[in-house]
Amino acid sequence: MDMDWEAHGWERLEDGVGRRRLPGWDATVGLVLGTRAVLLYDTGSTLAEGAELRAQVAALTGGRKVTHIALSHPHFDHVLGTAAFAGAEVFGAVGSDELMSGARAREELYGDAVRQGVDPRAATEATDALVAPRHVVTGEWTLDLGGRQVLLANVGPGHTGHDLALFVPGRREIVFCGDLVEESGEPQAGPDAIPSRWPDALDRLLALGGEEAAYVPGHGAVVDAAFVRAQRDELARRFEVS
């Protein structure tokens, strides 16, 4: 399972675990390989980006397909590539299924994508084909990928009302945080953020991973527990949360 991740544009985090920092918004996509299943964490900002990720995963794994997708939160740069992965089982935080099934969500995702520079035709194509999660996580959900179990954890709300983290046990435990944690800039609090709950969400991330885990932010370089804790305290000060 120890492949040449870098040759395919990915960063190896552990044996069978890697991530790709996508161009444009530096959004992270995570990949976890088991003997029976392939899990992708987030899918990019357009169907073309999703198709590129699909091809990269196939090249990296000798032709294997993505079987499971976990969506960190319903923002355009993390979910609009999902329809490129036909047949994959899609997971999200509870409530994200209903949110992403509505016409208003499609309109908002389209508007956000175009305002951030996505071509309107590509944004229309992706939002018309938008895939809502079929499986919703209310607390924690363990997935057996074959020789490896991972944990999906609904740790939000915080950055949005529907934040889903991915915990990968191993020699070095890895936590994919979505945009609850950002390294390449300050955490962004849009109109769907719940600032009063965000520090608590980061406390749950820290409890999930512990002091020695690697924390993979939604944007930026991999960080440690001290970084997450400092960002938690900064958010608490910014939003006057105890």
Tab-separated table of N, CA, C and O in Angstrom, residues 82-127:
chain	number	residue	atom	x	y	z
A	82	THR	N	-18.609	15.762	-6.480
A	82	THR	CA	-19.066	14.444	-6.029
A	82	THR	C	-19.688	13.615	-7.140
A	82	THR	O	-19.509	12.390	-7.193
A	83	ALA	N	-20.429	14.239	-8.042
A	83	ALA	CA	-21.119	13.483	-9.087
A	83	ALA	C	-20.154	12.787	-10.043
A	83	ALA	O	-20.580	11.921	-10.825
A	84	ALA	N	-18.882	13.122	-9.997
A	84	ALA	CA	-17.897	12.449	-10.852
A	84	ALA	C	-17.599	11.036	-10.379
A	84	ALA	O	-16.943	10.273	-11.096
A	85	PHE	N	-18.095	10.658	-9.199
A	85	PHE	CA	-17.784	9.353	-8.609
A	85	PHE	C	-19.050	8.494	-8.564
A	85	PHE	O	-19.643	8.280	-7.506
A	86	ALA	N	-19.444	8.029	-9.715
A	86	ALA	CA	-20.680	7.254	-9.815
A	86	ALA	C	-20.588	5.993	-8.960
A	86	ALA	O	-19.572	5.295	-8.972
A	87	GLY	N	-21.662	5.730	-8.221
A	87	GLY	CA	-21.734	4.521	-7.425
A	87	GLY	C	-21.148	4.621	-6.036
A	87	GLY	O	-21.322	3.695	-5.224
A	88	ALA	N	-20.453	5.712	-5.718
A	88	ALA	CA	-19.849	5.842	-4.389
A	88	ALA	C	-20.929	6.118	-3.346
A	88	ALA	O	-21.919	6.814	-3.608
A	89	GLU	N	-20.749	5.557	-2.159
A	89	GLU	CA	-21.633	5.832	-1.024
A	89	GLU	C	-21.193	7.145	-0.386
A	89	GLU	O	-20.027	7.301	-0.009
A	90	VAL	N	-22.121	8.081	-0.247
A	90	VAL	CA	-21.784	9.437	0.203
A	90	VAL	C	-22.299	9.663	1.626
A	90	VAL	O	-23.481	9.430	1.913
A	91	PHE	N	-21.413	10.143	2.489
A	91	PHE	CA	-21.701	10.395	3.894
A	91	PHE	C	-21.577	11.893	4.183
A	91	PHE	O	-20.712	12.576	3.628
A	92	GLY	N	-22.400	12.378	5.084
A	92	GLY	CA	-22.322	13.768	5.528
A	92	GLY	C	-22.900	13.891	6.919
A	92	GLY	O	-23.559	12.980	7.438
A	93	ALA	N	-22.659	15.036	7.545
A	93	ALA	CA	-23.251	15.298	8.856
A	93	ALA	C	-24.760	15.389	8.738
A	93	ALA	O	-25.300	15.812	7.701
A	94	VAL	N	-25.447	14.974	9.785
A	94	VAL	CA	-26.904	14.985	9.762
A	94	VAL	C	-27.399	16.394	9.412
A	94	VAL	O	-26.875	17.399	9.897
A	95	GLY	N	-28.401	16.464	8.556
A	95	GLY	CA	-28.940	17.728	8.088
A	95	GLY	C	-28.369	18.175	6.771
A	95	GLY	O	-29.015	18.928	6.030
A	96	SER	N	-27.155	17.728	6.451
A	96	SER	CA	-26.555	18.124	5.171
A	96	SER	C	-27.292	17.493	4.003
A	96	SER	O	-27.312	18.052	2.901
A	97	ASP	N	-27.922	16.322	4.239
A	97	ASP	CA	-28.671	15.667	3.165
A	97	ASP	C	-29.869	16.510	2.750
A	97	ASP	O	-30.081	16.764	1.552
A	98	GLU	N	-30.631	16.971	3.729
A	98	GLU	CA	-31.792	17.800	3.410
A	98	GLU	C	-31.367	19.143	2.840
A	98	GLU	O	-31.972	19.649	1.890
A	99	LEU	N	-30.329	19.715	3.406
A	99	LEU	CA	-29.845	21.011	2.926
A	99	LEU	C	-29.449	20.930	1.463
A	99	LEU	O	-29.854	21.761	0.636
A	100	MET	N	-28.666	19.921	1.104
A	100	MET	CA	-28.124	19.823	-0.252
A	100	MET	C	-29.136	19.282	-1.252
A	100	MET	O	-28.879	19.295	-2.452
A	101	SER	N	-30.271	18.828	-0.775
A	101	SER	CA	-31.315	18.350	-1.678
A	101	SER	C	-32.222	19.476	-2.158
A	101	SER	O	-33.022	19.278	-3.074
A	102	GLY	N	-32.106	20.636	-1.553
A	102	GLY	CA	-33.018	21.732	-1.860
A	102	GLY	C	-32.517	22.632	-2.970
A	102	GLY	O	-31.320	22.775	-3.210
A	103	ALA	N	-33.455	23.274	-3.648
A	103	ALA	CA	-33.122	24.193	-4.736
A	103	ALA	C	-32.340	25.395	-4.217
A	103	ALA	O	-31.441	25.909	-4.901
A	104	ARG	N	-32.665	25.839	-3.012
A	104	ARG	CA	-31.964	27.009	-2.464
A	104	ARG	C	-30.485	26.718	-2.274
A	104	ARG	O	-29.642	27.580	-2.541
A	105	ALA	N	-30.163	25.496	-1.819
A	105	ALA	CA	-28.755	25.139	-1.631
A	105	ALA	C	-28.015	25.170	-2.961
A	105	ALA	O	-26.871	25.646	-3.043
A	106	ARG	N	-28.642	24.670	-4.005
A	106	ARG	CA	-28.004	24.699	-5.322
A	106	ARG	C	-27.741	26.134	-5.758
A	106	ARG	O	-26.679	26.454	-6.300
A	107	GLU	N	-28.718	26.995	-5.526
A	107	GLU	CA	-28.551	28.410	-5.896
A	107	GLU	C	-27.404	29.043	-5.119
A	107	GLU	O	-26.586	29.791	-5.686
A	108	GLU	N	-27.336	28.753	-3.816
A	108	GLU	CA	-26.283	29.345	-2.995
A	108	GLU	C	-24.910	28.791	-3.364
A	108	GLU	O	-23.928	29.546	-3.421
A	109	LEU	N	-24.819	27.492	-3.616
A	109	LEU	CA	-23.546	26.911	-4.025
A	109	LEU	C	-23.106	27.482	-5.367
A	109	LEU	O	-21.922	27.794	-5.558
A	110	TYR	N	-24.038	27.630	-6.287
A	110	TYR	CA	-23.718	28.233	-7.587
A	110	TYR	C	-23.207	29.663	-7.391
A	110	TYR	O	-22.165	30.041	-7.939
A	111	GLY	N	-23.934	30.448	-6.606
A	111	GLY	CA	-23.532	31.836	-6.399
A	111	GLY	C	-22.169	31.949	-5.744
A	111	GLY	O	-21.333	32.765	-6.167
A	112	ASP	N	-21.910	31.139	-4.724
A	112	ASP	CA	-20.614	31.169	-4.049
A	112	ASP	C	-19.499	30.777	-5.015
A	112	ASP	O	-18.428	31.408	-5.040
A	113	ALA	N	-19.739	29.736	-5.802
A	113	ALA	CA	-18.711	29.267	-6.732
A	113	ALA	C	-18.368	30.339	-7.758
A	113	ALA	O	-17.180	30.626	-8.022
A	114	VAL	N	-19.369	30.949	-8.340
A	114	VAL	CA	-19.131	31.970	-9.375
A	114	VAL	C	-18.459	33.194	-8.772
A	114	VAL	O	-17.531	33.769	-9.371
A	115	ARG	N	-18.884	33.616	-7.591
A	115	ARG	CA	-18.242	34.768	-6.942
A	115	ARG	C	-16.771	34.504	-6.658
A	115	ARG	O	-15.955	35.435	-6.670
A	116	GLN	N	-16.415	33.255	-6.421
A	116	GLN	CA	-15.025	32.909	-6.128
A	116	GLN	C	-14.224	32.590	-7.389
A	116	GLN	O	-13.054	32.212	-7.290
A	117	GLY	N	-14.850	32.698	-8.562
A	117	GLY	CA	-14.087	32.565	-9.800
A	117	GLY	C	-14.328	31.315	-10.612
A	117	GLY	O	-13.675	31.118	-11.644
A	118	VAL	N	-15.254	30.449	-10.191
A	118	VAL	CA	-15.577	29.269	-10.999
A	118	VAL	C	-16.353	29.717	-12.231
A	118	VAL	O	-17.236	30.578	-12.152
A	119	ASP	N	-16.027	29.138	-13.386
A	119	ASP	CA	-16.733	29.457	-14.619
A	119	ASP	C	-18.223	29.163	-14.441
A	119	ASP	O	-18.590	28.091	-13.938
A	120	PRO	N	-19.108	30.078	-14.828
A	120	PRO	CA	-20.543	29.856	-14.621
A	120	PRO	C	-21.064	28.567	-15.237
A	120	PRO	O	-21.942	27.911	-14.664
A	121	ARG	N	-20.537	28.179	-16.399
A	121	ARG	CA	-20.997	26.936	-17.012
A	121	ARG	C	-20.592	25.732	-16.174
A	121	ARG	O	-21.378	24.784	-16.005
A	122	ALA	N	-19.371	25.766	-15.644
A	122	ALA	CA	-18.916	24.666	-14.796
A	122	ALA	C	-19.707	24.623	-13.495
A	122	ALA	O	-20.037	23.545	-12.984
A	123	ALA	N	-20.031	25.800	-12.960
A	123	ALA	CA	-20.816	25.852	-11.727
A	123	ALA	C	-22.222	25.332	-11.960
A	123	ALA	O	-22.785	24.612	-11.119
A	124	THR	N	-22.820	25.676	-13.103
A	124	THR	CA	-24.156	25.173	-13.426
A	124	THR	C	-24.140	23.664	-13.582
A	124	THR	O	-25.017	22.955	-13.048
A	125	GLU	N	-23.153	23.153	-14.303
A	125	GLU	CA	-23.049	21.707	-14.507
A	125	GLU	C	-22.945	20.975	-13.173
A	125	GLU	O	-23.612	19.949	-12.947
A	126	ALA	N	-22.116	21.502	-12.268
A	126	ALA	CA	-21.887	20.826	-10.986
A	126	ALA	C	-23.099	20.921	-10.071
A	126	ALA	O	-23.461	19.944	-9.403
A	127	THR	N	-23.731	22.079	-10.016
A	127	THR	CA	-24.880	22.208	-9.115
A	127	THR	C	-26.095	21.467	-9.653
A	127	THR	O	-26.904	20.950	-8.869
